[in-house]
GROMACS .gro file of C-alpha atoms in nm:
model
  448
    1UNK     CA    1   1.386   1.616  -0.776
    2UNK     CA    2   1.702   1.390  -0.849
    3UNK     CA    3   1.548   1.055  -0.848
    4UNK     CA    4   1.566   0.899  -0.486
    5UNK     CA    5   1.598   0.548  -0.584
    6UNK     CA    6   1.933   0.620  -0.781
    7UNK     CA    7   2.033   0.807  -0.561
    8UNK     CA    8   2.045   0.544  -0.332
    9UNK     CA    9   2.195   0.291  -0.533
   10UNK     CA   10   2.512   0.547  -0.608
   11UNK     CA   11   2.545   0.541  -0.204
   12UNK     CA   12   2.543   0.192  -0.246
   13UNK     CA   13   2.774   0.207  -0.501
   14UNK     CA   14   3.012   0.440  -0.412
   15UNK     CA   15   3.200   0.225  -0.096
   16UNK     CA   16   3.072  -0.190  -0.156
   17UNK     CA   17   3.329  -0.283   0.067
   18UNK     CA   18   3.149  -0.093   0.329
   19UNK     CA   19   2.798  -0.177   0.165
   20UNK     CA   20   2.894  -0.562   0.194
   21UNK     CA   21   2.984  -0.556   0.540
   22UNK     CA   22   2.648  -0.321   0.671
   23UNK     CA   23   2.422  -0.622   0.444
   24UNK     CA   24   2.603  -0.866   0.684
   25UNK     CA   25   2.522  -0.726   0.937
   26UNK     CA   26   2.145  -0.593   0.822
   27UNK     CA   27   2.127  -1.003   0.832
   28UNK     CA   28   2.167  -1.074   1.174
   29UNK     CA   29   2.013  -0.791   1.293
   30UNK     CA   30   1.695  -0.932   1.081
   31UNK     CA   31   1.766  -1.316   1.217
   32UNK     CA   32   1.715  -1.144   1.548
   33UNK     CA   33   1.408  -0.911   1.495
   34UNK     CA   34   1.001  -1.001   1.478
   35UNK     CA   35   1.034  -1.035   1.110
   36UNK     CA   36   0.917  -1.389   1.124
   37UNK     CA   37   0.577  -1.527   0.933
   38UNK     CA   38   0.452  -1.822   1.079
   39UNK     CA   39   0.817  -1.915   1.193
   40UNK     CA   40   0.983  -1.816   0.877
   41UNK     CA   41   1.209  -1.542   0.854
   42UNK     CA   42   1.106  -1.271   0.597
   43UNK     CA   43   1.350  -1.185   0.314
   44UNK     CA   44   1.461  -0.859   0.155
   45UNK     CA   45   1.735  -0.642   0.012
   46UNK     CA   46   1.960  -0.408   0.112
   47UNK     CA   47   1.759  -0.090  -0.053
   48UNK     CA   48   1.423  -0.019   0.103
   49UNK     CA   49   1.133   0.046  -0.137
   50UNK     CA   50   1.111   0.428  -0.197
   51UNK     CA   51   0.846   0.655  -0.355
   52UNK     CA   52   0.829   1.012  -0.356
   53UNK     CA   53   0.554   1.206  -0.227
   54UNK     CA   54   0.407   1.261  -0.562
   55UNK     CA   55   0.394   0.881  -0.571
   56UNK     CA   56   0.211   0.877  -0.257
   57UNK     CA   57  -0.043   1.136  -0.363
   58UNK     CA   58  -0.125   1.001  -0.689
   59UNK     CA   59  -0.144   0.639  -0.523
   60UNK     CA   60  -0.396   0.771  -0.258
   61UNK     CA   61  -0.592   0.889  -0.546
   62UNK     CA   62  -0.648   0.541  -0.721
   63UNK     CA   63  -0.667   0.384  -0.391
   64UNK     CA   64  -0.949   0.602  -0.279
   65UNK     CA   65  -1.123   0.596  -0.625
   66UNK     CA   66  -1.117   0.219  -0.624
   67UNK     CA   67  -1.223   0.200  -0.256
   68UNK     CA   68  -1.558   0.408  -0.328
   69UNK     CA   69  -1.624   0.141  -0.665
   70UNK     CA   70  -1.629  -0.133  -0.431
   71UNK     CA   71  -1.871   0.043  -0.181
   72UNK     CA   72  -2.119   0.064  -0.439
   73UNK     CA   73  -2.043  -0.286  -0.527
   74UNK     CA   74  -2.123  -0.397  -0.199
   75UNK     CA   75  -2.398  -0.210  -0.162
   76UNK     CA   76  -2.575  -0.323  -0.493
   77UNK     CA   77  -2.481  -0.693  -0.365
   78UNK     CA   78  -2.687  -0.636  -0.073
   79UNK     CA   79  -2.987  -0.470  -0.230
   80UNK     CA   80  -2.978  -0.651  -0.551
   81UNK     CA   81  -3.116  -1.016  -0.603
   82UNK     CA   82  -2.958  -1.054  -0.960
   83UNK     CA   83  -2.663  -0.878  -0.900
   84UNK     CA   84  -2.600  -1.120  -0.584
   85UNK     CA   85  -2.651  -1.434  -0.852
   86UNK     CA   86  -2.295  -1.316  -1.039
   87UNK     CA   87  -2.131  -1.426  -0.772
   88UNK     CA   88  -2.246  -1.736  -0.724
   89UNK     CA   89  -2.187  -1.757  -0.306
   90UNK     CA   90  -2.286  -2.048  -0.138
   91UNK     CA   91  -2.597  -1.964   0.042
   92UNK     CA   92  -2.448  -2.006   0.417
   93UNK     CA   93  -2.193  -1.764   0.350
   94UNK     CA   94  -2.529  -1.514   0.186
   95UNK     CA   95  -2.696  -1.550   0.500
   96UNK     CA   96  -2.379  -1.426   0.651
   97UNK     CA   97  -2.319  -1.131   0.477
   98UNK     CA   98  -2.700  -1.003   0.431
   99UNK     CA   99  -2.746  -0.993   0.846
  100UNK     CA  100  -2.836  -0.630   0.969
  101UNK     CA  101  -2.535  -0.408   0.999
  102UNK     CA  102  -2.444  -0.327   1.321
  103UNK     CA  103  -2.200  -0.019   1.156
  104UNK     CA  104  -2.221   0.159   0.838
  105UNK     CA  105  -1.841   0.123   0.671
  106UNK     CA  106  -1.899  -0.140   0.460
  107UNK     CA  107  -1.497  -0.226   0.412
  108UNK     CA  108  -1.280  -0.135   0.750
  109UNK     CA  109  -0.961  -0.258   0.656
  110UNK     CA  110  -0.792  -0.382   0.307
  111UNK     CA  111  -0.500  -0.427   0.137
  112UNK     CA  112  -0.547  -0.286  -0.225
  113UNK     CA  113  -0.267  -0.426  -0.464
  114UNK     CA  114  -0.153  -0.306  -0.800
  115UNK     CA  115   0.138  -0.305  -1.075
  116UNK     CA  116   0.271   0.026  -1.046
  117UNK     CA  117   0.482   0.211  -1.316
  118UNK     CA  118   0.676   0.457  -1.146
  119UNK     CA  119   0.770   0.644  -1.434
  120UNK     CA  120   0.502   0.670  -1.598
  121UNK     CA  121   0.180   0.686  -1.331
  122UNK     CA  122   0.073   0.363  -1.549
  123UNK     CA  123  -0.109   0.081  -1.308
  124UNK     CA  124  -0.355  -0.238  -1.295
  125UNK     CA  125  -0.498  -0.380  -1.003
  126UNK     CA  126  -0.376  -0.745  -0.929
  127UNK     CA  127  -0.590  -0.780  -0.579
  128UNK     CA  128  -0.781  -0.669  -0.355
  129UNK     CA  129  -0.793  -0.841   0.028
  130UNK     CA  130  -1.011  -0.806   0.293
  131UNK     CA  131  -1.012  -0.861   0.646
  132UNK     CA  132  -0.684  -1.123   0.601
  133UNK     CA  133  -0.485  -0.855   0.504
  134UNK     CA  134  -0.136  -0.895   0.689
  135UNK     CA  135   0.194  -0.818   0.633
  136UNK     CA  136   0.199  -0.467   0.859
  137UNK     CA  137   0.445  -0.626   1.138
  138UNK     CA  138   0.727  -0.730   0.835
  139UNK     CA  139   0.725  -0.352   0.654
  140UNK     CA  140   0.774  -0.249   1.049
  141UNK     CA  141   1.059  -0.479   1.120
  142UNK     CA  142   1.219  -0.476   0.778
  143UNK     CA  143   1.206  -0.055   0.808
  144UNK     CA  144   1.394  -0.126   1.212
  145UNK     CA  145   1.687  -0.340   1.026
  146UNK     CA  146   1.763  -0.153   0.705
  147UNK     CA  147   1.709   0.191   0.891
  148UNK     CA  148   2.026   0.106   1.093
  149UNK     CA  149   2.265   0.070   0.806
  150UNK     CA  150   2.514   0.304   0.713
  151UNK     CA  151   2.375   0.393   0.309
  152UNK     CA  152   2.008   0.432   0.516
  153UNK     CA  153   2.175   0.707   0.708
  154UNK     CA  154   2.366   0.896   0.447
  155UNK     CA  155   2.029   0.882   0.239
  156UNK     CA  156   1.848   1.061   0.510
  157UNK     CA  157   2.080   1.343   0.531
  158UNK     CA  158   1.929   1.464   0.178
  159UNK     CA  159   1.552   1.325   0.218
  160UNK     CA  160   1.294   1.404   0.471
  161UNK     CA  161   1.182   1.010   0.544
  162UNK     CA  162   0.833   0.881   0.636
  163UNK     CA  163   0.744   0.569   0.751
  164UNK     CA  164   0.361   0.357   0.778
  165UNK     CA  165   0.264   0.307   1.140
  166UNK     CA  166   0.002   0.063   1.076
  167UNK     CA  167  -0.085  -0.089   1.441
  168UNK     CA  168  -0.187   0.203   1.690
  169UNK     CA  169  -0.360   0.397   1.374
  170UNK     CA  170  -0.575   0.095   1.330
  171UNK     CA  171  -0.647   0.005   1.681
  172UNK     CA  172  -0.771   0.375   1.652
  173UNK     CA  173  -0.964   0.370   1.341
  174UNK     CA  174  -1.099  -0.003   1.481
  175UNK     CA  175  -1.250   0.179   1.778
  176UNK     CA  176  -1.373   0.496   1.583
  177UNK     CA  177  -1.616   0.211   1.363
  178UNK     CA  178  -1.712   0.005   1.677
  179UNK     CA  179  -1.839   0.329   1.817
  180UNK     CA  180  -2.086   0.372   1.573
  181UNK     CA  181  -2.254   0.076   1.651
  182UNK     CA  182  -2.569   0.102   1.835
  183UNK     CA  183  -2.478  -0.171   2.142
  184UNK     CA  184  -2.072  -0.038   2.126
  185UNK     CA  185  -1.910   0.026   2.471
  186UNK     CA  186  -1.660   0.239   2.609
  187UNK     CA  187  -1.356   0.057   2.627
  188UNK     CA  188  -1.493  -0.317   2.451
  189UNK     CA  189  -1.265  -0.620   2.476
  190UNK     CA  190  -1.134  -0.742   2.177
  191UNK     CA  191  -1.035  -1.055   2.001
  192UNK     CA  192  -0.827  -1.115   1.754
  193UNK     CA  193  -0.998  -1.423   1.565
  194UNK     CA  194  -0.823  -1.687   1.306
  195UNK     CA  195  -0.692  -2.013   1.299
  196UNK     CA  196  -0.396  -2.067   1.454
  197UNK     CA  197  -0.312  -2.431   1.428
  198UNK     CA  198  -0.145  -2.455   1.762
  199UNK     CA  199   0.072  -2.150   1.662
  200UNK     CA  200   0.167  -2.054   2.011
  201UNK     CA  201   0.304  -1.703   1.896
  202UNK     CA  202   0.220  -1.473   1.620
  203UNK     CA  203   0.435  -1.142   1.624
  204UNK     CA  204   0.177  -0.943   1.420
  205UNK     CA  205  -0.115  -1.056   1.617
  206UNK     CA  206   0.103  -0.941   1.950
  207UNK     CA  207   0.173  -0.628   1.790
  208UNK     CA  208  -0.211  -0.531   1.754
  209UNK     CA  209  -0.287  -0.700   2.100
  210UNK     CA  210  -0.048  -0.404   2.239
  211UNK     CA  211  -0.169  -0.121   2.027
  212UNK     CA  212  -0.550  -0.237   2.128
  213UNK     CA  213  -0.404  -0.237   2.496
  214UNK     CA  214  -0.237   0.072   2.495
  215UNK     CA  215  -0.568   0.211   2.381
  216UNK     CA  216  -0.790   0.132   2.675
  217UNK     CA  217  -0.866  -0.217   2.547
  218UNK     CA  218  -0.859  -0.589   2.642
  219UNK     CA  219  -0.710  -0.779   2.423
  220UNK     CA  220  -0.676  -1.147   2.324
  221UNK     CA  221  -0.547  -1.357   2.055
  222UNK     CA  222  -0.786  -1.617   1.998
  223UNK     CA  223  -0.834  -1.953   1.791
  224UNK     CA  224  -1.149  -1.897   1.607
  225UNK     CA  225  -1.238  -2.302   1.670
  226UNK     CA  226  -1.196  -2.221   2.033
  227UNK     CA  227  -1.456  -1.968   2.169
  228UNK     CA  228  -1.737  -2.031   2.351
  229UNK     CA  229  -2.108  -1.905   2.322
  230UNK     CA  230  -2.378  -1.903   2.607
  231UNK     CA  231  -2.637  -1.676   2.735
  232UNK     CA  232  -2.624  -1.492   2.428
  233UNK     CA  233  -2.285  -1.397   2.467
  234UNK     CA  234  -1.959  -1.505   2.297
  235UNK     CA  235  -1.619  -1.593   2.539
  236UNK     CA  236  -1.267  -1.702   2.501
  237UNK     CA  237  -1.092  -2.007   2.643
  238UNK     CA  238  -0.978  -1.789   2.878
  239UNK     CA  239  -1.349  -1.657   2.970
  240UNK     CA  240  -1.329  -1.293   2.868
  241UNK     CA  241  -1.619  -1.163   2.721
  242UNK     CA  242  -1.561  -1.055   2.355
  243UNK     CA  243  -1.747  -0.755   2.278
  244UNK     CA  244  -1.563  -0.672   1.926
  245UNK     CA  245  -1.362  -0.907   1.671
  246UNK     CA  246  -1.123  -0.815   1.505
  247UNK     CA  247  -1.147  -1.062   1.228
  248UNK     CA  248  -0.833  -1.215   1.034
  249UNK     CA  249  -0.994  -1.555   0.942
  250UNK     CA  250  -1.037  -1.539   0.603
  251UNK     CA  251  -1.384  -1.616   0.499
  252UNK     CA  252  -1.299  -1.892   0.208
  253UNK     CA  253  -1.133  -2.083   0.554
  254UNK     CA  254  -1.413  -2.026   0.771
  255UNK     CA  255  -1.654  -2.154   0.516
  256UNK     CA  256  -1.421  -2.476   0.416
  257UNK     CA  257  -1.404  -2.530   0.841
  258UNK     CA  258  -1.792  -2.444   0.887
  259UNK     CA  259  -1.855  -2.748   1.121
  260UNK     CA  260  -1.511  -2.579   1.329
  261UNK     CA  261  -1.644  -2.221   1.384
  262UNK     CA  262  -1.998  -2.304   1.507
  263UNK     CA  263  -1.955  -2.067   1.827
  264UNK     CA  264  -1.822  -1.730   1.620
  265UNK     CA  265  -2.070  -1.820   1.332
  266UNK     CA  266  -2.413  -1.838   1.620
  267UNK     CA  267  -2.252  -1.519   1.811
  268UNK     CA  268  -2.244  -1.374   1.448
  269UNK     CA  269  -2.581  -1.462   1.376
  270UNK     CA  270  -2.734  -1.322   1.649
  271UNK     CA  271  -2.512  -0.999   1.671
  272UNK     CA  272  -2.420  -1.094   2.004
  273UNK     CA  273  -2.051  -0.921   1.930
  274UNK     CA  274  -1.941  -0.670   1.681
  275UNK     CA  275  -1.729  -0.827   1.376
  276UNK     CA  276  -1.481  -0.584   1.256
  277UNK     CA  277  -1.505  -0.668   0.949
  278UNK     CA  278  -1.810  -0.826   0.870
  279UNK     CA  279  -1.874  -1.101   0.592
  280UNK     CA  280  -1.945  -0.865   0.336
  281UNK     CA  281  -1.604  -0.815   0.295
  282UNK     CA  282  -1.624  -1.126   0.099
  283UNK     CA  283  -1.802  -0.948  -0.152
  284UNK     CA  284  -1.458  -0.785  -0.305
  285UNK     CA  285  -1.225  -1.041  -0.103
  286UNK     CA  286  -1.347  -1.304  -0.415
  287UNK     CA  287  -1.165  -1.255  -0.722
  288UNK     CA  288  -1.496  -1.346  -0.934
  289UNK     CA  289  -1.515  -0.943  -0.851
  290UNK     CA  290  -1.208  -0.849  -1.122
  291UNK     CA  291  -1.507  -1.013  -1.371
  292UNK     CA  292  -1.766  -0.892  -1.246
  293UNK     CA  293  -1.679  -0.500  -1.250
  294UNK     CA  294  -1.678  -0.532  -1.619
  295UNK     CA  295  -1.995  -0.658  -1.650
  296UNK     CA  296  -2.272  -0.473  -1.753
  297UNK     CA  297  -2.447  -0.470  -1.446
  298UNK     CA  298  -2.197  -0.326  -1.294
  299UNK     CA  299  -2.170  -0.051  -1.550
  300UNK     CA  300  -2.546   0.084  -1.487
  301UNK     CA  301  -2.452   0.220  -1.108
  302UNK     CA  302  -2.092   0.347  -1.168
  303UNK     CA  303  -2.034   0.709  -1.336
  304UNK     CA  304  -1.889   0.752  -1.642
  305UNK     CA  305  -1.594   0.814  -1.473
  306UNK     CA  306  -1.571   0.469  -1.249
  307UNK     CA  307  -1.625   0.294  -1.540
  308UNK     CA  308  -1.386   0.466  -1.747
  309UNK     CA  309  -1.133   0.382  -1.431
  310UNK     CA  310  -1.249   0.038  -1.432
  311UNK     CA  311  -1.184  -0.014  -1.816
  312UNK     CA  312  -0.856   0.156  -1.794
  313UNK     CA  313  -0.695  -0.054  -1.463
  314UNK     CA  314  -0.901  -0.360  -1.416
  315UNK     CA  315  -0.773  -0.674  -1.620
  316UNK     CA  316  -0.960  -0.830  -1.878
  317UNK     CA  317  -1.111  -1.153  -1.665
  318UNK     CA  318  -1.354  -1.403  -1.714
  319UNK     CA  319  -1.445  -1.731  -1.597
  320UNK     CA  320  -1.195  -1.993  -1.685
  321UNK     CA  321  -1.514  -2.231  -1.830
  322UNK     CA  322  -1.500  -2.392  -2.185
  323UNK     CA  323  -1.809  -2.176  -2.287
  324UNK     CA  324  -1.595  -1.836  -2.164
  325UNK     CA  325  -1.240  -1.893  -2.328
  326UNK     CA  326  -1.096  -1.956  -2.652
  327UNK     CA  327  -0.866  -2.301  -2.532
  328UNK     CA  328  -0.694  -2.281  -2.845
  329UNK     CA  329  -0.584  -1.894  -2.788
  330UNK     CA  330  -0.485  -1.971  -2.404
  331UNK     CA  331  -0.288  -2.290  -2.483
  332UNK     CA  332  -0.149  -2.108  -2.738
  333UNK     CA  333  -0.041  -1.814  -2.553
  334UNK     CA  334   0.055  -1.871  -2.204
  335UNK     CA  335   0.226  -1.567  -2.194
  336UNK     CA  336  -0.047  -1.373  -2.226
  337UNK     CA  337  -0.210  -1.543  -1.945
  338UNK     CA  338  -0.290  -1.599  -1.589
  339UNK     CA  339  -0.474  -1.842  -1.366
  340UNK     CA  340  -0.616  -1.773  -1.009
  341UNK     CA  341  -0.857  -1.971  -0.775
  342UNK     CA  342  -1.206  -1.767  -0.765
  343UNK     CA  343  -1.133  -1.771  -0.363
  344UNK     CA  344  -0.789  -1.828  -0.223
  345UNK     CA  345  -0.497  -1.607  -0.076
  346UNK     CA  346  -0.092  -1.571  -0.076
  347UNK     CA  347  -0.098  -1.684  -0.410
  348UNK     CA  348  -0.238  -2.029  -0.343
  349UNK     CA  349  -0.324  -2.255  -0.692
  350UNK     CA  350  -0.211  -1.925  -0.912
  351UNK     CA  351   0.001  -2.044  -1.224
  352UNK     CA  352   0.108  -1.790  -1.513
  353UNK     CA  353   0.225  -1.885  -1.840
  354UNK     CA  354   0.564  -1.702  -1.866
  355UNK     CA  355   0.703  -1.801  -1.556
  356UNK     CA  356   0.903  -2.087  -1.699
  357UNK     CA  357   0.647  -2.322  -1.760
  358UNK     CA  358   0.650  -2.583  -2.028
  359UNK     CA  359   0.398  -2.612  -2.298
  360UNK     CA  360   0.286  -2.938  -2.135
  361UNK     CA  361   0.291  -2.802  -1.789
  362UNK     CA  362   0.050  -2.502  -1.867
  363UNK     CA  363  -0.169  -2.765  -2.118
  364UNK     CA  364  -0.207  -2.963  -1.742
  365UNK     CA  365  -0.239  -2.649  -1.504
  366UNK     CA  366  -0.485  -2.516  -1.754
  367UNK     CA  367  -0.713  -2.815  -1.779
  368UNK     CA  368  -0.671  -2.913  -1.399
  369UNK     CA  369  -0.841  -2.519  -1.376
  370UNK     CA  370  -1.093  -2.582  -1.618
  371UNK     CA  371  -1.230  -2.829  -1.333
  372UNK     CA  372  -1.263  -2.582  -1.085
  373UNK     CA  373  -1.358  -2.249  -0.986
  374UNK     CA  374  -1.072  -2.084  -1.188
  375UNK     CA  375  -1.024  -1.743  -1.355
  376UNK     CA  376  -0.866  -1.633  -1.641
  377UNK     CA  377  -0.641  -1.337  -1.596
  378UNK     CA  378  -0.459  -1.075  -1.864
  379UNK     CA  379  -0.079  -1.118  -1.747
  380UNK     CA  380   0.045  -0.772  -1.635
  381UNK     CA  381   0.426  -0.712  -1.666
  382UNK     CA  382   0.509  -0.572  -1.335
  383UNK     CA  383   0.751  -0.260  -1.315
  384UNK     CA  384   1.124  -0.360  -1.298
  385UNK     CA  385   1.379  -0.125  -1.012
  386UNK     CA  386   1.737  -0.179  -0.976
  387UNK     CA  387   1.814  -0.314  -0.597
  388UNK     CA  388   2.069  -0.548  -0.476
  389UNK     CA  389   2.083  -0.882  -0.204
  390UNK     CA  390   2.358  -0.793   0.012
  391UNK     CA  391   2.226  -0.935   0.284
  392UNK     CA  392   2.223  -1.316   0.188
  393UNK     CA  393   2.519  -1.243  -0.079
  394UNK     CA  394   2.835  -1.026  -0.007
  395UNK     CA  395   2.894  -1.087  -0.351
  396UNK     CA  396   2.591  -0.985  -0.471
  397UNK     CA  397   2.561  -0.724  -0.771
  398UNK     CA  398   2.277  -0.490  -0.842
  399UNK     CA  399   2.020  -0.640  -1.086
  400UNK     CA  400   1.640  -0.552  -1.162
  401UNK     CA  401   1.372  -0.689  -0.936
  402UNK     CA  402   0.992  -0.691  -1.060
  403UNK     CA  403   0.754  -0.487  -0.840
  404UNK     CA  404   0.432  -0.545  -0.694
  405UNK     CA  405   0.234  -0.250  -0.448
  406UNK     CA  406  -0.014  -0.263  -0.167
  407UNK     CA  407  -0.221   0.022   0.015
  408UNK     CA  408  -0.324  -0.007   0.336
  409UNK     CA  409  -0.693   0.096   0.343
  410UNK     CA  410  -0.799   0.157   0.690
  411UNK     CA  411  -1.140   0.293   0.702
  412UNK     CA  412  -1.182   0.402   0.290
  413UNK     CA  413  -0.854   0.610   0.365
  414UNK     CA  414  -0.476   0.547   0.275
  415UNK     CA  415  -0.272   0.445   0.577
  416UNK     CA  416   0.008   0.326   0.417
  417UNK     CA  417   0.229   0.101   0.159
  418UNK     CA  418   0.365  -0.213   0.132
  419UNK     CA  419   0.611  -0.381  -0.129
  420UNK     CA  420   0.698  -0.731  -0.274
  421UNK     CA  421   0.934  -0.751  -0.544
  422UNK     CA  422   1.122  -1.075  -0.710
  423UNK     CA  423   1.391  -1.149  -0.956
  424UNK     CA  424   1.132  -1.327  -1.161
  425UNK     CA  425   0.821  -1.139  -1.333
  426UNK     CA  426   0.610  -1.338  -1.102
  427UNK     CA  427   0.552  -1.212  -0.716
  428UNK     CA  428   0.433  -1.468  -0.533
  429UNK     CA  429   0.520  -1.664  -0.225
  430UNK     CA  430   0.519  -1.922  -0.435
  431UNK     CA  431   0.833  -1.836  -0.634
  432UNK     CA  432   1.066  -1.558  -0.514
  433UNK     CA  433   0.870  -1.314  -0.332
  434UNK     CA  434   1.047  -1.096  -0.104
  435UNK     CA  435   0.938  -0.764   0.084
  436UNK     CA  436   1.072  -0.445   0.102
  437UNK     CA  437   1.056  -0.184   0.397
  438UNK     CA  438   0.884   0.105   0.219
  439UNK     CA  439   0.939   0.451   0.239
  440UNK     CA  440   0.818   0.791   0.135
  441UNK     CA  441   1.067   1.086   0.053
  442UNK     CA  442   1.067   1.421   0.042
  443UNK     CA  443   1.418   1.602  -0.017
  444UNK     CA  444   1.491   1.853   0.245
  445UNK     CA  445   1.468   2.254   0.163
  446UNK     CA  446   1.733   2.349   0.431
  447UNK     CA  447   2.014   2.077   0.379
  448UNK     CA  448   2.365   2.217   0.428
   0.00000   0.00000   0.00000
């Protein structure tokens, strides 16, 4: 198959006049959608992200085989006293995630991301997130905008074009787990639980609260500091009964705002509603986990296989202590290197030598780490695709962008992907993160 990406580009290419005019207007048809994160508009480019069906298949693969590792990694972390002590979890937040079980599927929803080579089927994971996993509202409104333009059209007259739908598929595969729970009912009402620090609108949050609705459900949006628990039963301000949560407060928040939460944590405790997901997501959530897969322990309950998979796409990552790391070789070497918060998310405290730090800068970031619960990372050099910014720059030209891939787990099963990409070799929100509508292509067999 001609390769779709290039294809696309020599659309692109072949009328810019017309290509600079349909990003113009690509950018106020964005300005105008629900592509907004916490009241910032989302940026991208004027070529969606696009993988071929192969792509897709041999993604679903890895995302699967790396879903089933971190079953039995939960599972061992529940049954296992020693194995529990390599993570090192505050003993609240133990408490938490060793409660019964009120439904088997250990990890209902994730985002798994990786570096992807596209040419060569090459990959390492970067992260795996639990039950804060977000981002399925932008890939739908960024898809609505760039679908409209006039290379989008011309594109689909050679390629069979699929899309994620990410909110009515989970609502359904929400329900589906709730069911299996011993006290589930019917049609429950759910809550969508995090902190929303007086955010009075969230379009992703609204976009589950309809698919939830449309299937049967009540549905609220709900601060997680502002529920209310009585007669064994756990209410919002509004005073509907929450029988299932849909849980998007990430657990490192929940624990830092304890003394906030006491209502969800006591209905918790007492399984007086039905947390979809539970804390035990925590378990992978933690990036401790990227260390802790190597370690031997580990490596006694996976197959020779798993660990073979682990070896091959799991960076090298230890503890960033003064007993675990050569200083001389990091200091030495920031490019080599990365540096992530044990527990944190959107790229919060992460620093990485070759993103244009100084010498003096990494000496600081490294020994500020060295304080705290820090990790030490291999740097992996994302995959670089040609795209181009017509939508913030008419005179934009086409340049590489560095790559960075998410899968949609809902469930232990693929339900779609999601792409950042920035003109730097670092993707974070931090820097010059961006996000891509993705797409999966197939070319047509009965074009004209």
């Amino acid at each position: 198959m001609l390769d779709p990406t290039s294809y696309y580009g020599g659309i692109v290419a072949s009328d810019m006049k017309l290509s600079r005019r349909e990003g113009k207007k690509a950018q106020e048809r964005l300005e105008k959608s629900k592509a907004y994160s916490h009241g910032i508009l989302v940026r991208t480019l004027y070529q969606p992200k696009i993988f071929t069906s192969e792509h897709e298949r041999f993604l679903r693969r890895a995302a699967e085989t790396m879903y089933a590792i971190l079953e039995k990694v939960m599972r061992e972390y529940e049954c296992n006293d020693e194995y529990r002590k390599l993570f090192g979890f505050d003993k609240r937040l133990e408490e938490l995630i060793l409660r019964p079980k009120a439904y088997e599927c250990p990890l209902p929803v994730a985002r798994i991301d990786l570096f992807f080579d596209e040419d060569d089927y090459s990959f390492k994971f970067c992260e795996f997130n639990a039950d804060g996993a977000s981002a399925m509202n932008e890939d739908k409104e960024l898809f609505a905008v760039i679908s409209q333009t006039a290379a989008f059209k011309r594109f689909s007259e050679r390629y069979e074009i699929k899309s994620a739908e990410l909110f009515d598929s989970w609502a359904e595969c929400f329900l589906d787990i709730y069911k299996t729970s011993e006290n589930a009912k019917e049609t429950p009402n759910v809550a969508i639980v995090d902190f929303l620090h007086g955010e009075k609108h969230n379009n992703e949050f609204e976009a589950f609260k309809k698919a939830f609705e449309d299937a049967g459900c009540k549905c609220e949006i709900c601060d997680i500091t502002k529920l209310d628990y009585k007669n064994g039963a756990l209410y919002s301000r509004s005073g509907m009964r929450i029988d299932a949560v849909y849980r998007r407060a990430v657990t490192c928040d929940i624990m830092e705002n304890y003394g906030e939460v006491g209502a969800f944590l006591d209905a918790a405790r007492e399984n007086a509603v039905i947390l979809i997901g539970d804390f035990r997501t925590q378990i992978i959530h933690n990036k401790i986990l990227f260390k802790i897969l190597h370690d031997d322990m580990t490596k006694r309950f996976l197959t020779t296989y798993e660990n073979g998979f682990v070896e091959a796409h799991i960076p090298f990552t230890v503890s960033l202590t003064e007993e675990n790391v050569d200083k001389y070789e990091v200091l030495s070497h920031k490019e080599k290197w990365v540096i992530k918060p044990e527990d944190s998310y959107a790229s919060r405290g992460v620093a990485a030598g070759v993103e244009g730090m100084s010498d003096k800068q990494w000496r600081k970031a490294v020994r500020a780490a060295l304080e705290e619960k820090y990790i030490l990372q291999e740097y992996v050099k994302p995959y670089a695709s040609p795209n181009i910014d017509l939508l913030r720059n008419e005179k934009a030209e086409f340049q590489k962008y560095s790559n960075i891939t998410g899968m949609f787990m809902y469930g232990g099963r693929l339900a779609g992907l999601y792409s950042r990409i920035s003109g730097t070799e670092i993707i974070s929100t931090q820097y010059s993160e961006m996000t891509l509508p993705t797409i999966v292509v197939s070319e047509k067999t009965n074009r004209d």
